[in-house]
Short mmCIF file of C-alpha atoms in Angstrom, two decimals:
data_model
loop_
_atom_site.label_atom_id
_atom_site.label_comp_id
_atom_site.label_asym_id
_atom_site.label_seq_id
_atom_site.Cartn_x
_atom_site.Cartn_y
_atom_site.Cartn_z
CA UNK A 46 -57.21 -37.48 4.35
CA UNK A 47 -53.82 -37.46 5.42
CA UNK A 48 -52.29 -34.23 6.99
CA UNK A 49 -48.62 -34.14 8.21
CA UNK A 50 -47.69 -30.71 9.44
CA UNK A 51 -44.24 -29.20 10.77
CA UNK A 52 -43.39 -32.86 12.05
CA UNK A 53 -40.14 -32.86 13.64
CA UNK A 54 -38.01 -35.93 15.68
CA UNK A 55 -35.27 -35.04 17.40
CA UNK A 56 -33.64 -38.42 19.45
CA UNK A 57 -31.37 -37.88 22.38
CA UNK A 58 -31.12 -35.56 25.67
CA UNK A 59 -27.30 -34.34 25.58
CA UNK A 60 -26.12 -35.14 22.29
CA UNK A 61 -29.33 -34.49 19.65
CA UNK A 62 -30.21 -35.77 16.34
CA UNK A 63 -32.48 -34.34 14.64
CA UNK A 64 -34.36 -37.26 12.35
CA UNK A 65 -37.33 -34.92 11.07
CA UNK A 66 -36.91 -31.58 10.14
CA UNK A 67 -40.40 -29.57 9.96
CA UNK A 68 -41.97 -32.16 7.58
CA UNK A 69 -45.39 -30.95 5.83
CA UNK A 70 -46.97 -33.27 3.55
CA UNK A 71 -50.81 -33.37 2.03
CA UNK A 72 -52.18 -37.19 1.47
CA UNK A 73 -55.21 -37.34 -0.27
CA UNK A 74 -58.23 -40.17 -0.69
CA UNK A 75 -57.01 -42.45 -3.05
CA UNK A 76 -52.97 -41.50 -3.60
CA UNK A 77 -50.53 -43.87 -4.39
CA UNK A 78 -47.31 -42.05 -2.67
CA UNK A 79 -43.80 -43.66 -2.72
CA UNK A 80 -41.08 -42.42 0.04
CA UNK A 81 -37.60 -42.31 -1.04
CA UNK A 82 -34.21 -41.12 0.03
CA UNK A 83 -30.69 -42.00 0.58
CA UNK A 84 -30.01 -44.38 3.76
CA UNK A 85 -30.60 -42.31 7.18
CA UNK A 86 -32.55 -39.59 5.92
CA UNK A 87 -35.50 -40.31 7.49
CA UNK A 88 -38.00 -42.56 5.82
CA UNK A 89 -38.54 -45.08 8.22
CA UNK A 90 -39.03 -42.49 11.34
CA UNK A 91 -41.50 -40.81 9.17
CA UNK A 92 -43.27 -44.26 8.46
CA UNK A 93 -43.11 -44.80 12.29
CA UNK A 94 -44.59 -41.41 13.34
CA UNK A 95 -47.34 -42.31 10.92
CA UNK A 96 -47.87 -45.68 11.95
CA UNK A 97 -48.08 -44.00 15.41
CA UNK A 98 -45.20 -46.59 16.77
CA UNK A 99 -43.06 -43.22 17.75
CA UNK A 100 -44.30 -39.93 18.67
CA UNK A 101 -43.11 -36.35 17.01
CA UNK A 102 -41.08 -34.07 19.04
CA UNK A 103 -43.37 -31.62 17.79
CA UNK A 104 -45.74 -31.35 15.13
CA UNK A 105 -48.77 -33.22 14.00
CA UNK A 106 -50.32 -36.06 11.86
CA UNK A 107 -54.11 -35.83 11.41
CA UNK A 108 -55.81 -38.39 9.61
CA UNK A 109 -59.19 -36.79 8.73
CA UNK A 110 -58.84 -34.57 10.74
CA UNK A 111 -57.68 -36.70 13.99
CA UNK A 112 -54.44 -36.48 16.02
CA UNK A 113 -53.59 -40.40 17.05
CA UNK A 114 -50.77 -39.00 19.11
CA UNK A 115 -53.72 -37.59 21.48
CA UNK A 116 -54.86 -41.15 22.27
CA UNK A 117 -54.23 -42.95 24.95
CA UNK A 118 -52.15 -46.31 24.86
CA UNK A 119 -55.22 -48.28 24.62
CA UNK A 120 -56.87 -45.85 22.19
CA UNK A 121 -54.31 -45.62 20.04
CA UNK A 122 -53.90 -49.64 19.60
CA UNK A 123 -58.23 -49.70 18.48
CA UNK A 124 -56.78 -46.42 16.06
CA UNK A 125 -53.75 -48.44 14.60
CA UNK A 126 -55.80 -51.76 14.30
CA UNK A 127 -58.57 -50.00 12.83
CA UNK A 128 -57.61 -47.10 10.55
CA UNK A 129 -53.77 -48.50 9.84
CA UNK A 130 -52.73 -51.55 7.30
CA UNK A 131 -49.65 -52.35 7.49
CA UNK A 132 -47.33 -54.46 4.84
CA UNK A 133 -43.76 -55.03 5.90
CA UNK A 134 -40.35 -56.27 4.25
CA UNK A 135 -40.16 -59.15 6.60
CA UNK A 136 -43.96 -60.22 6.42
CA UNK A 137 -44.53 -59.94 9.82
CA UNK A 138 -46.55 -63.26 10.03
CA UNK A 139 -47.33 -66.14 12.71
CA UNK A 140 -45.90 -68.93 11.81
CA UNK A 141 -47.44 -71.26 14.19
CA UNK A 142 -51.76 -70.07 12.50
CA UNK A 143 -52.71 -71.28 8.89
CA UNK A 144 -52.50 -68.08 6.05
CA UNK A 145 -57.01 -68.25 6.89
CA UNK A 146 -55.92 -67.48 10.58
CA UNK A 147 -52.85 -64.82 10.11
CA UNK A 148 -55.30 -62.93 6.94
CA UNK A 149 -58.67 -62.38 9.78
CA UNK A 150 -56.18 -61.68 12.32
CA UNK A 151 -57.02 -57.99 13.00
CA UNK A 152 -60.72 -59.13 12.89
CA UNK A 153 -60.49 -61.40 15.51
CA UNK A 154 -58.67 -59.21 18.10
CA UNK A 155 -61.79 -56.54 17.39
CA UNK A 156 -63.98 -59.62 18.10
CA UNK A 157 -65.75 -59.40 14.58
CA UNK A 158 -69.04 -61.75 13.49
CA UNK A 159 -67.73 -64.98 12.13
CA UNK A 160 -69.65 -64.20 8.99
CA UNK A 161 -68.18 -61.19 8.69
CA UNK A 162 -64.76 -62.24 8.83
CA UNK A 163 -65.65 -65.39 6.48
CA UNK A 164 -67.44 -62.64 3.68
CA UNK A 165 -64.15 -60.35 3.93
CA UNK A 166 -61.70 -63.00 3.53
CA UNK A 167 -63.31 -65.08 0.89
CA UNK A 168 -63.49 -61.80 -1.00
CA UNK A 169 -60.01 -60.74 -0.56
CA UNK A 170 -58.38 -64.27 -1.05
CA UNK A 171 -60.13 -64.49 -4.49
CA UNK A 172 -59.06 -60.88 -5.00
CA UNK A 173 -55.55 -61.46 -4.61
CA UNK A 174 -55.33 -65.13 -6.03
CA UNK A 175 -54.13 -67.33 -2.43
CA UNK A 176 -58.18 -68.38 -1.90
CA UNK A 177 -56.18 -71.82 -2.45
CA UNK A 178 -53.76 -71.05 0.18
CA UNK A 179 -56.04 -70.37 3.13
CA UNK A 180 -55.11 -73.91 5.26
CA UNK A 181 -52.02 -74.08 4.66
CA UNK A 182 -49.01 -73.00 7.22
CA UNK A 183 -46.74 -69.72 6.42
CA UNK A 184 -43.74 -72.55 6.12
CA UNK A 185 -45.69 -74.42 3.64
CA UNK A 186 -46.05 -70.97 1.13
CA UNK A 187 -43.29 -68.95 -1.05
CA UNK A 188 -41.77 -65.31 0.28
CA UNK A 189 -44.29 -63.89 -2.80
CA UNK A 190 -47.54 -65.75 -1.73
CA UNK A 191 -46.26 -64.87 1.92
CA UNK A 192 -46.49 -60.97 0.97
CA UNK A 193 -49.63 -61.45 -0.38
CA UNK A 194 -51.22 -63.23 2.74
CA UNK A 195 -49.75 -59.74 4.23
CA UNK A 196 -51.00 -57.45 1.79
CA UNK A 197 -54.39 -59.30 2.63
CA UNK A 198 -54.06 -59.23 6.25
CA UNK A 199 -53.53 -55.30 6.09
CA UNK A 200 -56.87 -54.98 3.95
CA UNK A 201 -59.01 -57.10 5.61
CA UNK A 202 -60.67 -54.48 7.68
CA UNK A 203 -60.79 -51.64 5.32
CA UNK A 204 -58.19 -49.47 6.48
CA UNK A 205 -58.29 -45.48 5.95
CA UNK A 206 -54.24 -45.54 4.97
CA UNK A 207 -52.32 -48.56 4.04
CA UNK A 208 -48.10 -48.20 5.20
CA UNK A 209 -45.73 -50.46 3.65
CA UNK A 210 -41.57 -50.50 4.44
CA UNK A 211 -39.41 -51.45 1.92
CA UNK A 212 -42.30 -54.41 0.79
CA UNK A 213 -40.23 -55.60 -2.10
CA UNK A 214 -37.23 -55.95 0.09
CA UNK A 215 -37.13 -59.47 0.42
CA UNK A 216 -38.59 -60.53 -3.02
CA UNK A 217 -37.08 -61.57 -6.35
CA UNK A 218 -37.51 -60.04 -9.39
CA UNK A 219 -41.07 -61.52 -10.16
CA UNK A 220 -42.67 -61.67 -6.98
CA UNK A 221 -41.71 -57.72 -6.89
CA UNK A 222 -43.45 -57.58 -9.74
CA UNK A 223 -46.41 -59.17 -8.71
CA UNK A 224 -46.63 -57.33 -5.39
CA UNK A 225 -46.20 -53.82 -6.79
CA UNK A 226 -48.67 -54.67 -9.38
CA UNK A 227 -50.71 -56.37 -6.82
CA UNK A 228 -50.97 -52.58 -4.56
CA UNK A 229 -51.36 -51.16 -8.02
CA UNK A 230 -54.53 -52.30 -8.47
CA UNK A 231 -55.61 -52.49 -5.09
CA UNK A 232 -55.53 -48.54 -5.28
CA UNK A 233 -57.17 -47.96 -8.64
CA UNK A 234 -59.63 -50.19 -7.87
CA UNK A 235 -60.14 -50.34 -4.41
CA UNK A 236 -59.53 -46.66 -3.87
CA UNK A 237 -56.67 -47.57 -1.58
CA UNK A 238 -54.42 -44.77 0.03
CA UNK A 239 -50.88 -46.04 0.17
CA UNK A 240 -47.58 -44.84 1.32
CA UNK A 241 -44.87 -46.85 0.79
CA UNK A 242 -41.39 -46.48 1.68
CA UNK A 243 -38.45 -47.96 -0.77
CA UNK A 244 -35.45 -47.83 -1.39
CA UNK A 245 -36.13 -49.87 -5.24
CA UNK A 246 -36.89 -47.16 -8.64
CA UNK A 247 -38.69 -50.17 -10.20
CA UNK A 248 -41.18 -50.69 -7.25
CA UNK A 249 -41.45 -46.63 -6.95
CA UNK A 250 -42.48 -45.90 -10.48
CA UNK A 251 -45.76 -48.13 -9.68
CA UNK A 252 -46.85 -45.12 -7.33
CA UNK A 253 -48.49 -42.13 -8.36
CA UNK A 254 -46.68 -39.45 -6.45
CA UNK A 255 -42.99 -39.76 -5.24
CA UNK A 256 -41.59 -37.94 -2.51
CA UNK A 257 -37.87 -37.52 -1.81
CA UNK A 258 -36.69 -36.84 1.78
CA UNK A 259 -33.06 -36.44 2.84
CA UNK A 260 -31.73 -35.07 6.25
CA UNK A 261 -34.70 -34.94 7.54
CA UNK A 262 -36.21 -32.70 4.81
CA UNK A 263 -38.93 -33.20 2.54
CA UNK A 264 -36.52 -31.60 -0.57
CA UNK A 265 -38.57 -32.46 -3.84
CA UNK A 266 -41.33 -34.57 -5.51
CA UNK A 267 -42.43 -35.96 -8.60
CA UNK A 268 -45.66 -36.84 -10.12
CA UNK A 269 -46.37 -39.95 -12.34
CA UNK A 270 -46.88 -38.69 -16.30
CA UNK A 271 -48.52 -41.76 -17.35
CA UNK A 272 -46.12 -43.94 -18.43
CA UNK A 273 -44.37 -46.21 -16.09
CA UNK A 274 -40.85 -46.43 -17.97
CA UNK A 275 -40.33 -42.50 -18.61
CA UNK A 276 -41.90 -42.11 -14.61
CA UNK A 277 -38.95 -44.81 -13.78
CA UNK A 278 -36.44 -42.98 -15.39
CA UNK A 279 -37.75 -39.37 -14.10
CA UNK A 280 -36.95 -41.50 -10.66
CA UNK A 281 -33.28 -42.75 -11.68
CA UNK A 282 -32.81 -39.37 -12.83
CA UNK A 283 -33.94 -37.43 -9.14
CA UNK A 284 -32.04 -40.11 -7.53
CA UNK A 285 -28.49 -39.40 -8.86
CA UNK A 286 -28.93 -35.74 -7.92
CA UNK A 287 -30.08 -36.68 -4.66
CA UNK A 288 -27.86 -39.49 -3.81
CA UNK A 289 -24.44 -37.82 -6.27
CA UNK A 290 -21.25 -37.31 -4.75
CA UNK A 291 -19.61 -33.82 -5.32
CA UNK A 292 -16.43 -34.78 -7.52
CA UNK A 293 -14.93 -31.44 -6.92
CA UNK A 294 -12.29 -31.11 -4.17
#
């Protein structure tokens, strides 16, 4: 559903860095897919090339089988509000609307049937355990409840391909916990695609598929075997290559 194909980002006119390197990458219906790499290697500009907040210097990114970057500004805000969820480390949330208000958000702005927007957010509240959360203010809620309200928010309109940045960033241990398993189940049982960039092995070995990217490059990937704590330490393991310093001199 997802088709990424010699994506390159190059930033800067006289002096050039080169973020993306040729990237090619095959997302399909229903994948769980962890991003990670060292710091500066390119995660986040590939999760903003997605997310179609940058553009590729060249390249493409087809989501079945449509280039966003071929919008229009106005077209490509309807394709990001429509086809994109998006869950980030910070939360992202109004403070000044009730969880209710910030969860139908993206409904309202597509000036959805009230019913509508009541049937999907009844549904997903009860789904992810806040339906007793919906009046009260972001201030009022914990940072794990918070994520939730945005995990909710980024489903409530059925998105093709759900992002998330480093979502466990600003959780403890158990809200991490809950939120990973929380997107765990979301895409067995709601068939939903993720990609999620992090930097954290324990939130990665929830995925199904991990890819490692470092200058740029798309260098290796691993595949879940089925049982979270070997899949963890599979992850430890391809880190400490990735991420090792050479000790000879």
């Amino acid at each position: 559903m997802l088709q990424v194909e010699n994506l390159s980002k190059t930033y800067g006119t006289e002096i050039k860095y080169e973020a993306l390197k040729e990237l090619n990458l095959t997302v399909n219906d229903g994948e769980f897919i962890g991003i990670m790499g060292p710091s500066g290697s390119g995660k986040s500009t590939f999760l903003n090339l997605l997310a179609t907040i940058d553009q590729p210097t060249s390249g493409h990114v087809l989501l079945n089988g449509k280039d966003p970057n071929q919008l229009n500004q106005e077209e490509i805000a309807k394709f990001r509000r429509r086809e994109l969820g998006f869950i980030f480390q910070s939360f992202n949330l109004m403070p000044t609307l009730t969880v209710e208000e910030n969860i139908v958000l993206p409904l309202t702005l597509d000036g959805e049937k009230i019913s509508i927007m009541k049937e999907q957010l009844n549904r997903l509240a009860a789904r992810l355990g806040i339906a007793s959360l919906l009046k009260k203010r972001i201030a009022e809620i914990s940072g794990g409840q918070a994520q939730r309200v945005a995990v909710a928010r980024a489903m409530i309109h059925q998105p093709q391909l759900l992002l998330a940045d480093e979502p466990t960033g600003n959780l403890d241990t158990k809200s991490s916990k809950d939120v990973m398993q929380l997107l765990q189940q979301l895409n067995q049982e709601e068939k939903a695609t993720i990609l999620m960039v992090t930097h954290d092995p324990l939130a990665a070995s929830y995925c199904k598929r991990i890819v490692f990217i470092k200058d740029g490059e798309l260098i290796d990937e691993i595949h879940h075997n089925g049982n979270q704590k070997n899949f963890y330490d599979e992850i430890m393991v391809k880190l400490s290559e990735i991420e090792g310093v050479d000790n000879e001199f």
